[in-house]
Every structure is written in structure tokens, then in C-alpha cells.
XYZ file of C-alpha atoms in Angstrom:
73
model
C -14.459 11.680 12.739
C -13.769 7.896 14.079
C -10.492 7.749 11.559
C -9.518 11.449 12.993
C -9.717 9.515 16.422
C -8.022 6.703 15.403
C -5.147 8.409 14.347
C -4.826 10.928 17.179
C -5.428 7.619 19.816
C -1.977 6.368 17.445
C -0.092 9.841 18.645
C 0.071 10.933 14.694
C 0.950 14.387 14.579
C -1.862 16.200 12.833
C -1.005 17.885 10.502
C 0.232 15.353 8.504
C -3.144 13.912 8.226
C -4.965 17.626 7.557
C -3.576 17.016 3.941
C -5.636 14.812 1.928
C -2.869 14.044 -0.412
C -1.172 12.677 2.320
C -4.661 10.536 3.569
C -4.558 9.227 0.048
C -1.143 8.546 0.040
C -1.204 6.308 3.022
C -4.533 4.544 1.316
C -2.822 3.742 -1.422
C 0.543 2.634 0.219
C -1.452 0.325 2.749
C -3.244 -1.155 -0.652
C 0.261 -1.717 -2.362
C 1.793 -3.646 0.810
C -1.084 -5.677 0.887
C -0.865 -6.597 -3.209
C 2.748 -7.521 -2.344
C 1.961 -9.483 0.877
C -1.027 -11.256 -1.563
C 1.699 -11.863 -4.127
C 4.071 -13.359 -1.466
C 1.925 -15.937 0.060
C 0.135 -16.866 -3.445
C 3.788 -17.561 -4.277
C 4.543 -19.659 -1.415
C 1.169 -21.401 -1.627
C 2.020 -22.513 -5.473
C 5.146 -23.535 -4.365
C 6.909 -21.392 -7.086
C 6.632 -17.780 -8.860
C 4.635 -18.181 -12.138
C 3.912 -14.981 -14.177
C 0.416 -14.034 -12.617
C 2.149 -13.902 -8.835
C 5.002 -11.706 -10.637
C 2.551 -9.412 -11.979
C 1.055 -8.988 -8.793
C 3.849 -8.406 -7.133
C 5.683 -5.316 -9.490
C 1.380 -4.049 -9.518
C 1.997 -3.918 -5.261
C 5.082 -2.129 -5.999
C 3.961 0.481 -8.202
C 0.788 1.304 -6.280
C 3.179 1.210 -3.224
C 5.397 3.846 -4.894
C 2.526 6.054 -5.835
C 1.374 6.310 -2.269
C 4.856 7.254 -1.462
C 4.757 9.909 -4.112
C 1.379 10.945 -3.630
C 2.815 11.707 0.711
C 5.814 13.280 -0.959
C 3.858 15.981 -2.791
């Protein structure tokens, strides 16, 4: 009920968020932008893009494009 709130407090329309694909979608978007922001600054803070920060990085982009397919559906 809070996150209902939340999101009608934000001016989402609703039924976008009466879908749960689309709740899920969003969920899994928000955790792919924050594996790529992780990625970023890991990157900055070694001062150079090794293989692990890479990996991280095209994992943030695929969950990120899942999310986006999972709101598309």
C-alpha cells in the first residue's frame, strides 16, 4: 500500500503500475542502473577497467535490458 502511495504522490499514471510485469520490470531496470553505476565508480576508483569491472558492467546492461523487456511485454 505505501509503494501504491509512493507512486501515486510521483503523479504515475496507474495503470501502468496495475501490471506486475511492469512492477518487475522497473525492479529489475533500477537493479541494472545501479550494477552499471557500481561498475562505473569501481572503475574510476581502480583507476582503470580490469575484467571484473567489465563484467559488471555488460551484467548491469543485460539486467537493465530485461527490465526494459520485461515493461515492454
Amino acid at each position: 500500500m505505501a509503494l501504491a502511495l509512493l507512486f501515486a504522490a510521483a503523479g504515475v499514471p496507474g495503470s501502468f503500475w496495475d501490471s506486475p510485469s511492469n512492477v518487475s520490470g522497473v525492479i529489475w531496470l533500477l537493479i541494472g542502473l545501479a550494477g552499471i553505476g557500481f561498475s562505473l565508480v569501481l572503475g574510476k576508483a581502480l583507476k582503470r577497467f580490469n575484467p571484473l569491472v567489465w563484467i559488471l558492467l555488460l551484467v548491469g546492461i543485460a539486467i537493465g535490458l530485461y527490465g526494459a523487456w520485461r515493461m515492454a511485454s
